[in-house]
JSON list of C-alpha atoms in Angstrom, two decimals:
[
{"chain": "A", "resi": 714, "resn": "MET", "atom": "CA", "xyz": [112.76, 107.47, 83.26]},
{"chain": "A", "resi": 715, "resn": "PHE", "atom": "CA", "xyz": [111.28, 109.81, 85.90]},
{"chain": "A", "resi": 716, "resn": "GLU", "atom": "CA", "xyz": [112.69, 113.26, 85.21]},
{"chain": "A", "resi": 717, "resn": "THR", "atom": "CA", "xyz": [109.95, 115.46, 86.66]},
{"chain": "A", "resi": 718, "resn": "LEU", "atom": "CA", "xyz": [107.60, 115.38, 89.62]},
{"chain": "A", "resi": 719, "resn": "GLU", "atom": "CA", "xyz": [104.70, 115.37, 87.16]},
{"chain": "A", "resi": 720, "resn": "ASP", "atom": "CA", "xyz": [106.14, 112.16, 85.61]},
{"chain": "A", "resi": 721, "resn": "VAL", "atom": "CA", "xyz": [106.12, 110.58, 89.07]},
{"chain": "A", "resi": 722, "resn": "ARG", "atom": "CA", "xyz": [102.59, 111.73, 89.92]},
{"chain": "A", "resi": 723, "resn": "ARG", "atom": "CA", "xyz": [101.38, 110.41, 86.57]},
{"chain": "A", "resi": 724, "resn": "ASP", "atom": "CA", "xyz": [103.20, 107.11, 87.26]},
{"chain": "A", "resi": 725, "resn": "CYS", "atom": "CA", "xyz": [101.40, 106.82, 90.61]},
{"chain": "A", "resi": 726, "resn": "ALA", "atom": "CA", "xyz": [98.02, 107.41, 88.97]},
{"chain": "A", "resi": 727, "resn": "ASN", "atom": "CA", "xyz": [98.67, 104.99, 86.10]},
{"chain": "A", "resi": 728, "resn": "ARG", "atom": "CA", "xyz": [99.86, 102.23, 88.44]},
{"chain": "A", "resi": 729, "resn": "LEU", "atom": "CA", "xyz": [96.80, 102.63, 90.68]},
{"chain": "A", "resi": 730, "resn": "ILE", "atom": "CA", "xyz": [94.42, 102.67, 87.71]},
{"chain": "A", "resi": 731, "resn": "ARG", "atom": "CA", "xyz": [95.99, 99.44, 86.42]},
{"chain": "A", "resi": 732, "resn": "ALA", "atom": "CA", "xyz": [96.06, 97.87, 89.90]},
{"chain": "A", "resi": 733, "resn": "ALA", "atom": "CA", "xyz": [92.30, 98.25, 90.20]},
{"chain": "A", "resi": 734, "resn": "LYS", "atom": "CA", "xyz": [91.64, 96.75, 86.77]},
{"chain": "A", "resi": 735, "resn": "ASP", "atom": "CA", "xyz": [94.20, 93.93, 86.55]},
{"chain": "A", "resi": 736, "resn": "ARG", "atom": "CA", "xyz": [94.11, 91.27, 89.24]},
{"chain": "A", "resi": 737, "resn": "LYS", "atom": "CA", "xyz": [97.47, 89.91, 88.04]},
{"chain": "A", "resi": 738, "resn": "VAL", "atom": "CA", "xyz": [99.53, 92.98, 88.96]},
{"chain": "A", "resi": 739, "resn": "PRO", "atom": "CA", "xyz": [101.12, 93.06, 92.43]},
{"chain": "A", "resi": 740, "resn": "MET", "atom": "CA", "xyz": [99.56, 96.38, 93.39]},
{"chain": "A", "resi": 741, "resn": "HIS", "atom": "CA", "xyz": [96.06, 94.87, 93.05]},
{"chain": "A", "resi": 742, "resn": "THR", "atom": "CA", "xyz": [96.28, 93.65, 96.65]},
{"chain": "A", "resi": 743, "resn": "PRO", "atom": "CA", "xyz": [97.87, 96.34, 98.82]},
{"chain": "A", "resi": 744, "resn": "ALA", "atom": "CA", "xyz": [98.31, 96.40, 102.59]},
{"chain": "A", "resi": 745, "resn": "VAL", "atom": "CA", "xyz": [95.65, 98.64, 104.17]},
{"chain": "A", "resi": 746, "resn": "VAL", "atom": "CA", "xyz": [96.37, 100.10, 107.60]},
{"chain": "A", "resi": 747, "resn": "THR", "atom": "CA", "xyz": [93.77, 101.61, 109.92]},
{"chain": "A", "resi": 748, "resn": "SER", "atom": "CA", "xyz": [94.37, 104.09, 112.74]},
{"chain": "A", "resi": 749, "resn": "ASP", "atom": "CA", "xyz": [94.33, 101.30, 115.33]},
{"chain": "A", "resi": 750, "resn": "VAL", "atom": "CA", "xyz": [97.64, 100.17, 113.78]},
{"chain": "A", "resi": 751, "resn": "ASP", "atom": "CA", "xyz": [96.15, 97.06, 112.26]},
{"chain": "A", "resi": 752, "resn": "ALA", "atom": "CA", "xyz": [97.06, 96.00, 108.72]},
{"chain": "A", "resi": 753, "resn": "ARG", "atom": "CA", "xyz": [95.47, 93.65, 106.25]},
{"chain": "A", "resi": 754, "resn": "THR", "atom": "CA", "xyz": [95.68, 92.84, 102.54]},
{"chain": "A", "resi": 755, "resn": "MET", "atom": "CA", "xyz": [92.67, 94.03, 100.56]},
{"chain": "A", "resi": 756, "resn": "VAL", "atom": "CA", "xyz": [91.64, 93.96, 96.90]},
{"chain": "A", "resi": 757, "resn": "LEU", "atom": "CA", "xyz": [91.71, 97.38, 95.23]},
{"chain": "A", "resi": 758, "resn": "ARG", "atom": "CA", "xyz": [88.40, 97.62, 93.37]},
{"chain": "A", "resi": 759, "resn": "GLU", "atom": "CA", "xyz": [88.73, 101.09, 91.86]},
{"chain": "A", "resi": 760, "resn": "PHE", "atom": "CA", "xyz": [90.99, 104.11, 91.71]},
{"chain": "A", "resi": 761, "resn": "ASP", "atom": "CA", "xyz": [89.35, 107.39, 90.74]},
{"chain": "A", "resi": 762, "resn": "ALA", "atom": "CA", "xyz": [92.15, 109.50, 89.21]},
{"chain": "A", "resi": 763, "resn": "GLU", "atom": "CA", "xyz": [90.00, 112.66, 89.25]},
{"chain": "A", "resi": 764, "resn": "ALA", "atom": "CA", "xyz": [89.03, 112.49, 92.93]},
{"chain": "A", "resi": 765, "resn": "TRP", "atom": "CA", "xyz": [92.16, 110.55, 93.97]},
{"chain": "A", "resi": 766, "resn": "THR", "atom": "CA", "xyz": [90.15, 107.97, 95.89]},
{"chain": "A", "resi": 767, "resn": "LEU", "atom": "CA", "xyz": [90.65, 104.25, 96.39]},
{"chain": "A", "resi": 768, "resn": "ARG", "atom": "CA", "xyz": [87.65, 101.92, 96.63]},
{"chain": "A", "resi": 769, "resn": "PHE", "atom": "CA", "xyz": [87.64, 98.65, 98.57]},
{"chain": "A", "resi": 770, "resn": "HIS", "atom": "CA", "xyz": [84.81, 96.35, 99.66]},
{"chain": "A", "resi": 771, "resn": "THR", "atom": "CA", "xyz": [84.33, 95.31, 103.27]},
{"chain": "A", "resi": 772, "resn": "ASP", "atom": "CA", "xyz": [81.98, 93.55, 105.63]},
{"chain": "A", "resi": 773, "resn": "THR", "atom": "CA", "xyz": [80.16, 95.96, 107.96]},
{"chain": "A", "resi": 774, "resn": "ARG", "atom": "CA", "xyz": [80.85, 93.55, 110.84]},
{"chain": "A", "resi": 775, "resn": "ALA", "atom": "CA", "xyz": [84.64, 93.65, 110.36]},
{"chain": "A", "resi": 776, "resn": "PRO", "atom": "CA", "xyz": [86.59, 95.29, 113.22]},
{"chain": "A", "resi": 777, "resn": "LYS", "atom": "CA", "xyz": [88.23, 97.68, 110.74]},
{"chain": "A", "resi": 778, "resn": "VAL", "atom": "CA", "xyz": [84.83, 99.31, 110.10]},
{"chain": "A", "resi": 779, "resn": "ALA", "atom": "CA", "xyz": [84.49, 100.42, 113.72]},
{"chain": "A", "resi": 780, "resn": "ALA", "atom": "CA", "xyz": [88.15, 101.55, 113.74]},
{"chain": "A", "resi": 781, "resn": "ILE", "atom": "CA", "xyz": [87.64, 103.69, 110.61]},
{"chain": "A", "resi": 782, "resn": "GLU", "atom": "CA", "xyz": [84.42, 105.19, 111.91]},
{"chain": "A", "resi": 783, "resn": "ALA", "atom": "CA", "xyz": [86.15, 106.10, 115.21]},
{"chain": "A", "resi": 784, "resn": "ASP", "atom": "CA", "xyz": [89.26, 107.54, 113.53]},
{"chain": "A", "resi": 785, "resn": "PRO", "atom": "CA", "xyz": [89.30, 107.74, 109.72]},
{"chain": "A", "resi": 786, "resn": "ARG", "atom": "CA", "xyz": [93.06, 108.17, 109.26]},
{"chain": "A", "resi": 787, "resn": "MET", "atom": "CA", "xyz": [94.41, 105.44, 107.00]},
{"chain": "A", "resi": 788, "resn": "ALA", "atom": "CA", "xyz": [97.50, 104.35, 105.10]},
{"chain": "A", "resi": 789, "resn": "VAL", "atom": "CA", "xyz": [97.83, 102.01, 102.13]},
{"chain": "A", "resi": 790, "resn": "LEU", "atom": "CA", "xyz": [101.05, 100.36, 100.94]},
{"chain": "A", "resi": 791, "resn": "PHE", "atom": "CA", "xyz": [101.47, 99.24, 97.32]},
{"chain": "A", "resi": 792, "resn": "TYR", "atom": "CA", "xyz": [104.58, 97.42, 96.10]},
{"chain": "A", "resi": 793, "resn": "ASP", "atom": "CA", "xyz": [105.58, 96.05, 92.71]},
{"chain": "A", "resi": 794, "resn": "LYS", "atom": "CA", "xyz": [108.73, 93.96, 93.09]},
{"chain": "A", "resi": 795, "resn": "GLY", "atom": "CA", "xyz": [109.27, 93.58, 89.34]},
{"chain": "A", "resi": 796, "resn": "ALA", "atom": "CA", "xyz": [109.03, 97.30, 88.66]},
{"chain": "A", "resi": 797, "resn": "LYS", "atom": "CA", "xyz": [110.89, 98.12, 91.89]},
{"chain": "A", "resi": 798, "resn": "VAL", "atom": "CA", "xyz": [108.29, 100.72, 92.78]},
{"chain": "A", "resi": 799, "resn": "GLN", "atom": "CA", "xyz": [106.68, 101.28, 96.17]},
{"chain": "A", "resi": 800, "resn": "ILE", "atom": "CA", "xyz": [103.79, 103.70, 96.66]},
{"chain": "A", "resi": 801, "resn": "ARG", "atom": "CA", "xyz": [102.69, 104.63, 100.16]},
{"chain": "A", "resi": 802, "resn": "VAL", "atom": "CA", "xyz": [99.57, 106.73, 100.58]},
{"chain": "A", "resi": 803, "resn": "ARG", "atom": "CA", "xyz": [97.83, 108.37, 103.50]},
{"chain": "A", "resi": 804, "resn": "GLY", "atom": "CA", "xyz": [94.25, 109.52, 103.52]},
{"chain": "A", "resi": 805, "resn": "THR", "atom": "CA", "xyz": [90.86, 109.61, 105.13]},
{"chain": "A", "resi": 806, "resn": "GLY", "atom": "CA", "xyz": [88.58, 106.58, 105.05]},
{"chain": "A", "resi": 807, "resn": "ARG", "atom": "CA", "xyz": [84.79, 106.55, 104.86]},
{"chain": "A", "resi": 808, "resn": "ILE", "atom": "CA", "xyz": [82.48, 103.56, 105.18]},
{"chain": "A", "resi": 809, "resn": "LEU", "atom": "CA", "xyz": [79.60, 103.78, 102.71]},
{"chain": "A", "resi": 810, "resn": "ARG", "atom": "CA", "xyz": [76.67, 101.52, 103.52]},
{"chain": "A", "resi": 811, "resn": "ASP", "atom": "CA", "xyz": [73.38, 102.25, 101.75]},
{"chain": "A", "resi": 812, "resn": "ASP", "atom": "CA", "xyz": [74.85, 104.63, 99.18]},
{"chain": "A", "resi": 813, "resn": "PRO", "atom": "CA", "xyz": [74.70, 104.85, 95.37]},
{"chain": "A", "resi": 814, "resn": "VAL", "atom": "CA", "xyz": [78.42, 103.94, 95.23]},
{"chain": "A", "resi": 815, "resn": "THR", "atom": "CA", "xyz": [77.75, 100.88, 97.39]},
{"chain": "A", "resi": 816, "resn": "GLN", "atom": "CA", "xyz": [74.73, 99.87, 95.34]},
{"chain": "A", "resi": 817, "resn": "ALA", "atom": "CA", "xyz": [76.70, 100.13, 92.09]},
{"chain": "A", "resi": 818, "resn": "ALA", "atom": "CA", "xyz": [79.56, 98.07, 93.55]},
{"chain": "A", "resi": 819, "resn": "TRP", "atom": "CA", "xyz": [77.11, 95.42, 94.77]},
{"chain": "A", "resi": 820, "resn": "GLU", "atom": "CA", "xyz": [75.43, 95.18, 91.39]},
{"chain": "A", "resi": 821, "resn": "LYS", "atom": "CA", "xyz": [78.78, 94.72, 89.60]},
{"chain": "A", "resi": 822, "resn": "GLY", "atom": "CA", "xyz": [79.78, 91.80, 91.84]},
{"chain": "A", "resi": 823, "resn": "THR", "atom": "CA", "xyz": [79.11, 88.17, 91.04]},
{"chain": "A", "resi": 824, "resn": "ASN", "atom": "CA", "xyz": [76.80, 86.14, 93.24]},
{"chain": "A", "resi": 825, "resn": "PHE", "atom": "CA", "xyz": [79.73, 83.86, 94.02]},
{"chain": "A", "resi": 826, "resn": "ALA", "atom": "CA", "xyz": [81.69, 86.84, 95.41]},
{"chain": "A", "resi": 827, "resn": "LYS", "atom": "CA", "xyz": [78.68, 88.27, 97.26]},
{"chain": "A", "resi": 828, "resn": "ARG", "atom": "CA", "xyz": [78.17, 85.02, 99.16]},
{"chain": "A", "resi": 829, "resn": "CYS", "atom": "CA", "xyz": [81.06, 86.04, 101.46]},
{"chain": "A", "resi": 830, "resn": "TYR", "atom": "CA", "xyz": [78.65, 88.47, 103.11]},
{"chain": "A", "resi": 831, "resn": "LEU", "atom": "CA", "xyz": [76.20, 85.67, 103.98]},
{"chain": "A", "resi": 832, "resn": "GLY", "atom": "CA", "xyz": [78.52, 84.01, 106.47]},
{"chain": "A", "resi": 833, "resn": "LYS", "atom": "CA", "xyz": [79.43, 84.75, 110.04]},
{"chain": "A", "resi": 834, "resn": "GLY", "atom": "CA", "xyz": [81.14, 88.10, 110.51]},
{"chain": "A", "resi": 835, "resn": "PRO", "atom": "CA", "xyz": [84.93, 88.45, 110.22]},
{"chain": "A", "resi": 836, "resn": "GLY", "atom": "CA", "xyz": [86.64, 87.24, 113.38]},
{"chain": "A", "resi": 837, "resn": "ALA", "atom": "CA", "xyz": [83.75, 85.03, 114.53]},
{"chain": "A", "resi": 838, "resn": "VAL", "atom": "CA", "xyz": [85.19, 82.27, 116.72]},
{"chain": "A", "resi": 839, "resn": "SER", "atom": "CA", "xyz": [84.89, 78.64, 115.61]},
{"chain": "A", "resi": 840, "resn": "GLN", "atom": "CA", "xyz": [85.97, 75.33, 117.14]},
{"chain": "A", "resi": 841, "resn": "VAL", "atom": "CA", "xyz": [87.03, 74.01, 113.71]},
{"chain": "A", "resi": 842, "resn": "PRO", "atom": "CA", "xyz": [88.60, 75.49, 110.56]},
{"chain": "A", "resi": 843, "resn": "THR", "atom": "CA", "xyz": [85.82, 77.36, 108.75]},
{"chain": "A", "resi": 844, "resn": "SER", "atom": "CA", "xyz": [85.05, 79.67, 105.87]},
{"chain": "A", "resi": 845, "resn": "GLY", "atom": "CA", "xyz": [82.23, 81.05, 108.00]},
{"chain": "A", "resi": 846, "resn": "LEU", "atom": "CA", "xyz": [79.82, 80.43, 105.12]},
{"chain": "A", "resi": 847, "resn": "PRO", "atom": "CA", "xyz": [76.52, 78.64, 105.63]},
{"chain": "A", "resi": 848, "resn": "ALA", "atom": "CA", "xyz": [77.01, 74.98, 104.63]},
{"chain": "A", "resi": 849, "resn": "ALA", "atom": "CA", "xyz": [74.56, 75.40, 101.73]},
{"chain": "A", "resi": 850, "resn": "PHE", "atom": "CA", "xyz": [76.93, 77.86, 100.03]},
{"chain": "A", "resi": 851, "resn": "GLU", "atom": "CA", "xyz": [80.29, 76.12, 100.47]},
{"chain": "A", "resi": 852, "resn": "GLY", "atom": "CA", "xyz": [81.54, 76.10, 96.86]},
{"chain": "A", "resi": 853, "resn": "VAL", "atom": "CA", "xyz": [78.04, 76.95, 95.61]},
{"chain": "A", "resi": 854, "resn": "GLU", "atom": "CA", "xyz": [76.86, 80.16, 93.96]},
{"chain": "A", "resi": 855, "resn": "PRO", "atom": "CA", "xyz": [73.73, 81.51, 95.68]},
{"chain": "A", "resi": 856, "resn": "SER", "atom": "CA", "xyz": [70.73, 82.88, 93.83]},
{"chain": "A", "resi": 857, "resn": "ASP", "atom": "CA", "xyz": [69.80, 86.57, 93.87]},
{"chain": "A", "resi": 858, "resn": "GLU", "atom": "CA", "xyz": [67.07, 85.73, 96.37]},
{"chain": "A", "resi": 859, "resn": "ASP", "atom": "CA", "xyz": [69.53, 83.89, 98.65]},
{"chain": "A", "resi": 860, "resn": "LEU", "atom": "CA", "xyz": [71.68, 87.03, 98.77]},
{"chain": "A", "resi": 861, "resn": "HIS", "atom": "CA", "xyz": [69.08, 89.43, 100.23]},
{"chain": "A", "resi": 862, "resn": "PRO", "atom": "CA", "xyz": [70.47, 89.11, 103.80]},
{"chain": "A", "resi": 863, "resn": "ALA", "atom": "CA", "xyz": [74.04, 89.61, 102.55]},
{"chain": "A", "resi": 864, "resn": "TRP", "atom": "CA", "xyz": [73.35, 93.19, 101.42]},
{"chain": "A", "resi": 865, "resn": "ASP", "atom": "CA", "xyz": [73.13, 94.39, 105.03]},
{"chain": "A", "resi": 866, "resn": "ASN", "atom": "CA", "xyz": [76.70, 93.20, 105.63]},
{"chain": "A", "resi": 867, "resn": "PHE", "atom": "CA", "xyz": [78.23, 94.79, 102.52]},
{"chain": "A", "resi": 868, "resn": "ALA", "atom": "CA", "xyz": [79.91, 98.20, 102.49]},
{"chain": "A", "resi": 869, "resn": "VAL", "atom": "CA", "xyz": [82.39, 100.21, 100.47]},
{"chain": "A", "resi": 870, "resn": "LEU", "atom": "CA", "xyz": [85.53, 101.62, 102.03]},
{"chain": "A", "resi": 871, "resn": "LEU", "atom": "CA", "xyz": [86.46, 104.81, 100.19]},
{"chain": "A", "resi": 872, "resn": "VAL", "atom": "CA", "xyz": [89.87, 106.32, 100.96]},
{"chain": "A", "resi": 873, "resn": "GLU", "atom": "CA", "xyz": [90.45, 109.92, 99.89]},
{"chain": "A", "resi": 874, "resn": "LEU", "atom": "CA", "xyz": [94.18, 110.36, 99.34]},
{"chain": "A", "resi": 875, "resn": "GLU", "atom": "CA", "xyz": [95.97, 113.26, 101.01]},
{"chain": "A", "resi": 876, "resn": "ALA", "atom": "CA", "xyz": [99.64, 112.27, 100.68]},
{"chain": "A", "resi": 877, "resn": "LEU", "atom": "CA", "xyz": [101.74, 110.09, 98.36]},
{"chain": "A", "resi": 878, "resn": "ASP", "atom": "CA", "xyz": [105.24, 108.74, 98.86]},
{"chain": "A", "resi": 879, "resn": "TRP", "atom": "CA", "xyz": [106.75, 107.18, 95.71]},
{"chain": "A", "resi": 880, "resn": "PHE", "atom": "CA", "xyz": [109.97, 105.17, 95.97]},
{"chain": "A", "resi": 881, "resn": "TYR", "atom": "CA", "xyz": [111.89, 103.72, 93.01]},
{"chain": "A", "resi": 882, "resn": "LEU", "atom": "CA", "xyz": [114.66, 101.24, 93.75]},
{"chain": "A", "resi": 883, "resn": "ALA", "atom": "CA", "xyz": [117.49, 101.57, 91.23]},
{"chain": "A", "resi": 884, "resn": "HIS", "atom": "CA", "xyz": [120.96, 100.04, 91.25]},
{"chain": "A", "resi": 885, "resn": "THR", "atom": "CA", "xyz": [122.32, 103.44, 90.20]},
{"chain": "A", "resi": 886, "resn": "GLY", "atom": "CA", "xyz": [120.69, 105.02, 93.25]},
{"chain": "A", "resi": 887, "resn": "HIS", "atom": "CA", "xyz": [117.17, 104.97, 94.64]},
{"chain": "A", "resi": 888, "resn": "VAL", "atom": "CA", "xyz": [114.81, 107.88, 93.85]},
{"chain": "A", "resi": 889, "resn": "ARG", "atom": "CA", "xyz": [112.00, 109.16, 96.04]},
{"chain": "A", "resi": 890, "resn": "ALA", "atom": "CA", "xyz": [109.30, 111.79, 95.73]},
{"chain": "A", "resi": 891, "resn": "GLN", "atom": "CA", "xyz": [106.55, 112.95, 98.06]},
{"chain": "A", "resi": 892, "resn": "PHE", "atom": "CA", "xyz": [103.29, 114.74, 97.35]},
{"chain": "A", "resi": 893, "resn": "GLU", "atom": "CA", "xyz": [100.80, 116.48, 99.62]},
{"chain": "A", "resi": 894, "resn": "ARG", "atom": "CA", "xyz": [97.33, 117.51, 98.55]},
{"chain": "A", "resi": 895, "resn": "GLU", "atom": "CA", "xyz": [96.60, 121.18, 99.13]},
{"chain": "A", "resi": 896, "resn": "GLY", "atom": "CA", "xyz": [93.04, 121.95, 98.13]},
{"chain": "A", "resi": 897, "resn": "GLY", "atom": "CA", "xyz": [92.61, 120.25, 94.78]},
{"chain": "A", "resi": 898, "resn": "GLU", "atom": "CA", "xyz": [96.29, 120.47, 93.84]},
{"chain": "A", "resi": 899, "resn": "TRP", "atom": "CA", "xyz": [99.19, 118.13, 94.50]},
{"chain": "A", "resi": 900, "resn": "LYS", "atom": "CA", "xyz": [102.43, 119.77, 95.68]},
{"chain": "A", "resi": 901, "resn": "GLY", "atom": "CA", "xyz": [105.47, 117.57, 95.16]},
{"chain": "A", "resi": 902, "resn": "ARG", "atom": "CA", "xyz": [109.11, 117.49, 96.17]},
{"chain": "A", "resi": 903, "resn": "TRP", "atom": "CA", "xyz": [112.09, 115.25, 95.66]},
{"chain": "A", "resi": 904, "resn": "VAL", "atom": "CA", "xyz": [113.48, 113.78, 98.88]},
{"chain": "A", "resi": 905, "resn": "SER", "atom": "CA", "xyz": [116.45, 111.63, 99.73]},
{"chain": "A", "resi": 906, "resn": "PRO", "atom": "CA", "xyz": [115.59, 107.92, 99.88]}
]
């Protein structure tokens, strides 16, 4: 199935492309780890196979934004139980606020999704269970005009990949490969699982 390192690298790219496009695949919601050793599940919005970047959306008020801006080292863990494939990546994160990439991402989103950025910031304390949304938008799609204040809270997290670790679980014996980015090229090697 995976006879060459190029087969593996291509498999990584194809899985990440599909993960960004298909919300039903397990790799659509990977675990994202910041340098402060905090992890969270995020939705993969895009994988650019040319630049080898991952795109996520975030709230500018989220603690992870400050952590990334202080130390941009990041890791992302993807796992597909059915395929028995795990992909771990390391890279450098950047928070894009008022940027063409951010603007394009904002414009592609639905108003229902954008309403998340109208509420109180992530981690805001409450005395009762809360979505953090203003009461007027609980279960309600806001208008374009209602969303103007939300734009200031929206950002893109772009992760430029620098290392890949691909792990295939097989009953005949697990297989593992690692890749490091050197300049614009990926250098791979087989390693023991």
